[in-house]
Coordinates of C-alpha atoms in Angstrom, one line a residue:
M1 CA 52.2 -50.1 -79.8
K2 CA 49.4 -48.3 -81.1
I3 CA 48.3 -50.9 -83.8
V4 CA 45.7 -51.1 -80.8
K5 CA 43.6 -48.3 -82.6
L6 CA 43.3 -50.9 -85.7
F7 CA 41.5 -53.6 -83.5
L8 CA 39.5 -51.5 -81.1
I9 CA 37.7 -49.5 -83.2
L10 CA 36.5 -52.7 -84.7
A11 CA 35.2 -53.5 -81.1
V12 CA 32.2 -51.5 -81.2
L13 CA 29.0 -53.4 -80.3
C14 CA 26.3 -52.4 -82.6
V15 CA 22.6 -53.2 -81.0
P16 CA 19.2 -52.3 -82.1
L17 CA 17.5 -49.8 -80.3
V18 CA 13.9 -51.9 -80.3
A19 CA 13.3 -55.6 -79.4
F20 CA 13.9 -58.1 -82.5
S21 CA 13.5 -62.0 -82.6
S22 CA 16.2 -63.2 -84.7
T23 CA 17.2 -66.2 -86.9
I24 CA 21.0 -67.3 -87.0
K25 CA 22.1 -67.8 -90.4
V26 CA 25.8 -68.7 -89.0
Y27 CA 27.2 -69.9 -86.2
D28 CA 30.7 -71.2 -85.6
A29 CA 33.0 -71.7 -82.5
F30 CA 35.7 -73.6 -84.5
N31 CA 35.3 -76.4 -82.2
S32 CA 37.0 -78.9 -85.3
S33 CA 40.2 -78.4 -86.6
S34 CA 38.1 -78.2 -90.2
L35 CA 37.2 -75.0 -91.8
T36 CA 33.7 -76.9 -92.8
G37 CA 31.6 -74.1 -94.9
W38 CA 34.6 -71.9 -95.1
T39 CA 36.4 -71.4 -98.4
A40 CA 39.9 -70.1 -97.5
V41 CA 40.5 -68.1 -100.6
S42 CA 43.9 -66.3 -99.8
G43 CA 46.2 -66.6 -96.7
D44 CA 47.1 -68.9 -94.2
W45 CA 43.8 -69.2 -92.5
R46 CA 43.5 -72.4 -90.0
V47 CA 42.0 -73.4 -86.6
I48 CA 44.5 -73.0 -83.8
D49 CA 43.1 -73.5 -80.1
G50 CA 39.7 -72.7 -81.0
R51 CA 40.2 -69.8 -83.2
L52 CA 40.1 -68.8 -86.7
T53 CA 43.5 -67.7 -87.2
Q54 CA 45.2 -65.8 -90.2
T55 CA 49.1 -66.4 -89.4
D56 CA 50.6 -64.8 -92.9
V57 CA 51.5 -61.3 -91.7
N58 CA 53.1 -61.1 -95.2
E59 CA 50.0 -61.8 -97.1
K60 CA 48.2 -58.4 -98.0
M61 CA 45.1 -59.9 -99.5
A62 CA 44.4 -62.8 -97.1
L63 CA 40.6 -63.7 -97.7
I64 CA 38.3 -66.2 -96.4
T65 CA 34.3 -66.8 -97.4
I66 CA 31.0 -68.4 -96.0
P67 CA 27.8 -68.6 -97.8
V68 CA 25.1 -66.9 -96.1
D69 CA 22.1 -65.0 -97.5
Q70 CA 21.7 -61.6 -96.0
S71 CA 18.8 -59.2 -96.9
G72 CA 16.9 -56.9 -94.2
I73 CA 18.4 -56.4 -91.1
M74 CA 21.5 -58.2 -90.1
M75 CA 23.9 -58.3 -87.4
Y76 CA 27.2 -59.7 -87.9
E77 CA 29.1 -60.7 -84.2
F78 CA 32.3 -62.2 -83.4
D79 CA 35.5 -62.0 -81.0
L80 CA 38.4 -60.5 -82.7
K81 CA 42.2 -61.0 -81.1
Y82 CA 45.3 -59.4 -82.7
I83 CA 48.3 -61.7 -82.8
K84 CA 50.7 -60.1 -84.6
G85 CA 52.1 -57.9 -87.7
G86 CA 51.7 -54.3 -86.7
E87 CA 54.8 -53.9 -85.8
D88 CA 55.9 -52.1 -88.8
N89 CA 53.2 -49.7 -88.2
Y90 CA 51.0 -51.1 -91.2
A91 CA 48.4 -53.4 -91.4
G92 CA 44.6 -54.0 -91.8
F93 CA 41.5 -55.9 -91.3
G94 CA 37.8 -55.7 -92.3
V95 CA 34.7 -57.8 -93.0
H96 CA 33.3 -57.6 -96.7
I97 CA 29.3 -58.3 -96.4
C98 CA 26.3 -58.9 -98.8
T99 CA 28.6 -60.5 -101.4
S100 CA 27.4 -61.8 -104.5
N101 CA 30.0 -63.6 -107.4
P102 CA 33.1 -64.0 -104.3
S103 CA 36.2 -64.3 -105.6
M104 CA 37.5 -67.7 -105.5
K105 CA 41.5 -66.9 -105.8
R106 CA 43.5 -64.2 -104.7
S107 CA 42.6 -60.5 -105.6
W108 CA 41.7 -56.7 -104.8
G109 CA 38.1 -57.2 -104.9
N110 CA 36.0 -59.7 -103.8
G111 CA 32.5 -59.9 -106.1
R112 CA 29.9 -57.2 -105.5
S113 CA 30.3 -56.4 -101.9
I114 CA 30.6 -54.1 -99.5
L115 CA 34.1 -53.7 -97.3
G116 CA 34.3 -52.1 -93.9
W117 CA 37.6 -51.7 -93.1
V118 CA 40.6 -50.4 -90.6
T119 CA 43.5 -49.4 -91.9
W120 CA 46.6 -48.4 -89.5
D121 CA 49.0 -47.0 -91.4
P122 CA 50.5 -43.5 -89.5
G123 CA 53.5 -43.3 -92.1
Q124 CA 50.5 -42.5 -94.9
Y125 CA 47.5 -41.0 -93.3
G126 CA 49.3 -39.4 -89.8
S127 CA 47.5 -39.2 -86.6
P128 CA 46.0 -41.2 -85.0
G129 CA 46.9 -44.0 -87.6
A130 CA 44.1 -45.8 -87.3
F131 CA 40.8 -45.1 -89.5
I132 CA 37.6 -46.6 -90.9
Q133 CA 37.1 -46.6 -94.6
V134 CA 33.7 -48.3 -96.5
Y135 CA 34.6 -49.7 -100.1
E136 CA 32.5 -50.7 -102.7
S137 CA 34.1 -54.0 -104.8
T138 CA 32.4 -54.6 -108.1
G139 CA 34.8 -57.7 -109.2
P140 CA 38.2 -59.0 -108.3
T141 CA 40.1 -56.2 -109.9
S142 CA 37.7 -53.6 -109.4
M143 CA 37.2 -52.2 -105.6
G144 CA 37.2 -48.2 -104.3
L145 CA 35.8 -46.1 -101.8
Y146 CA 32.3 -46.0 -101.3
R147 CA 30.9 -43.2 -103.5
R148 CA 27.7 -42.6 -101.8
I149 CA 29.4 -41.6 -98.5
F150 CA 33.2 -41.0 -100.3
P151 CA 32.5 -38.8 -103.2
S152 CA 36.4 -38.0 -103.8
S153 CA 38.9 -40.4 -104.1
D154 CA 41.4 -38.5 -102.3
P155 CA 40.8 -39.3 -98.4
M156 CA 43.4 -37.1 -97.1
R157 CA 41.7 -33.9 -98.6
H158 CA 38.5 -34.8 -98.3
G159 CA 37.9 -36.3 -95.1
N160 CA 37.2 -39.8 -96.4
L161 CA 38.6 -41.3 -93.0
L162 CA 36.6 -41.5 -89.7
P163 CA 39.6 -41.7 -87.3
V164 CA 39.7 -43.7 -83.8
R165 CA 38.9 -42.1 -80.7
G166 CA 41.9 -41.6 -78.2
A167 CA 40.0 -43.8 -75.4
Y168 CA 40.9 -46.9 -77.9
L169 CA 44.2 -46.1 -77.9
K170 CA 45.9 -47.7 -75.1
T171 CA 48.8 -50.4 -75.9
E172 CA 47.6 -53.0 -73.4
F173 CA 44.1 -53.4 -75.2
L174 CA 46.3 -55.3 -77.7
N175 CA 46.3 -58.4 -75.3
Y176 CA 42.4 -58.0 -75.1
T177 CA 39.7 -60.5 -77.0
V178 CA 37.5 -57.9 -78.1
P179 CA 33.8 -58.5 -78.6
F180 CA 32.5 -57.0 -82.3
R181 CA 28.7 -56.2 -83.6
L182 CA 27.4 -54.9 -86.5
Q183 CA 24.3 -54.2 -87.4
I184 CA 23.1 -52.9 -90.9
D185 CA 19.8 -52.8 -93.0
T186 CA 20.2 -53.4 -96.3
R187 CA 16.6 -51.9 -97.0
T188 CA 18.2 -48.4 -96.0
G189 CA 21.8 -48.8 -95.5
R190 CA 21.4 -47.4 -92.0
G191 CA 23.6 -49.1 -88.9
K192 CA 24.8 -48.4 -85.6
F193 CA 27.9 -49.2 -83.2
F194 CA 27.8 -48.9 -79.6
D195 CA 31.0 -49.0 -77.5
P196 CA 32.7 -52.2 -76.9
F197 CA 33.0 -51.5 -73.1
D198 CA 29.9 -50.6 -72.3
P199 CA 26.9 -51.5 -74.6
K200 CA 24.6 -49.3 -73.1
K201 CA 26.4 -46.2 -74.4
Y202 CA 26.0 -45.0 -77.6
F203 CA 28.9 -45.0 -80.0
F204 CA 28.4 -44.0 -83.5
A205 CA 25.3 -44.4 -86.3
F206 CA 26.2 -44.6 -89.6
D207 CA 24.3 -44.2 -92.9
L208 CA 25.7 -45.5 -96.1
G209 CA 23.4 -43.1 -98.5
G210 CA 20.7 -45.5 -99.7
P211 CA 19.8 -49.3 -99.6
I212 CA 22.7 -51.8 -100.4
R213 CA 22.1 -54.8 -102.4
P214 CA 21.7 -58.1 -100.6
G215 CA 24.0 -61.0 -100.7
S216 CA 25.0 -64.7 -100.3
Y217 CA 28.5 -64.6 -99.2
F218 CA 30.4 -63.0 -96.2
S219 CA 33.9 -62.7 -95.9
F220 CA 37.1 -61.8 -93.5
R221 CA 39.8 -60.0 -94.7
T222 CA 43.1 -58.9 -93.5
N223 CA 46.3 -57.1 -94.9
S224 CA 49.9 -57.7 -93.5
V225 CA 48.7 -58.8 -90.0
S226 CA 47.8 -62.0 -88.2
V227 CA 44.5 -62.0 -86.1
S228 CA 42.3 -64.6 -84.8
V229 CA 38.5 -64.7 -84.5
D230 CA 35.9 -66.6 -83.0
N231 CA 32.3 -67.2 -82.0
V232 CA 31.1 -66.2 -85.4
K233 CA 27.6 -65.5 -85.9
I234 CA 25.6 -63.4 -88.3
S235 CA 21.4 -63.4 -88.0
K236 CA 18.9 -61.7 -89.8
M237 CA 16.8 -59.7 -87.1
D238 CA 12.9 -60.5 -87.7

């Protein structure tokens, strides 16, 4: 089952190359059964065995949101575990960052935000089946590929998909709980990813083509898949 591509591409550790101090804006280890601070907008979100879990594999626009101010250099950290839903070769997972005016009902978009998204859809996109995409949302019904880096709406013809590397295609990785770190500077739109298995190994740097708007909310999002997350930490790097 190669749905592993979807989740292990998210398992990149992103750390700064110079020392920073940090201010923790959000930390949640889900030690309580309540979702204090979170708003479950769509899907079936609950705390199971101390992990935030989205259980509805039929929901294509599951969304849960928490308020947190984001500007400057931000670090997003959590660990991710696949549960089920990829057996039909169709699934998606991602995070909305720097969100303003977030959606409070089931919707395609999520306020004004940037969505980092990994899609598992080999039937539509071919090999290797899992790809990174970046979307820009401007409202509940308006969200498309981020135009600064994706100048055309045709992802297959214009290369708007970053494929997963072969090293992350092993089926046994589905059983792993995988750490995730993403660092981005809203002032420049630049960020870095590091390898999930070796944080000292350079993996991937990206540039969103310029500054992105600061925001006041963060969201997890899924499409047709059940996953769980834990140890969610969002920090501002000083």
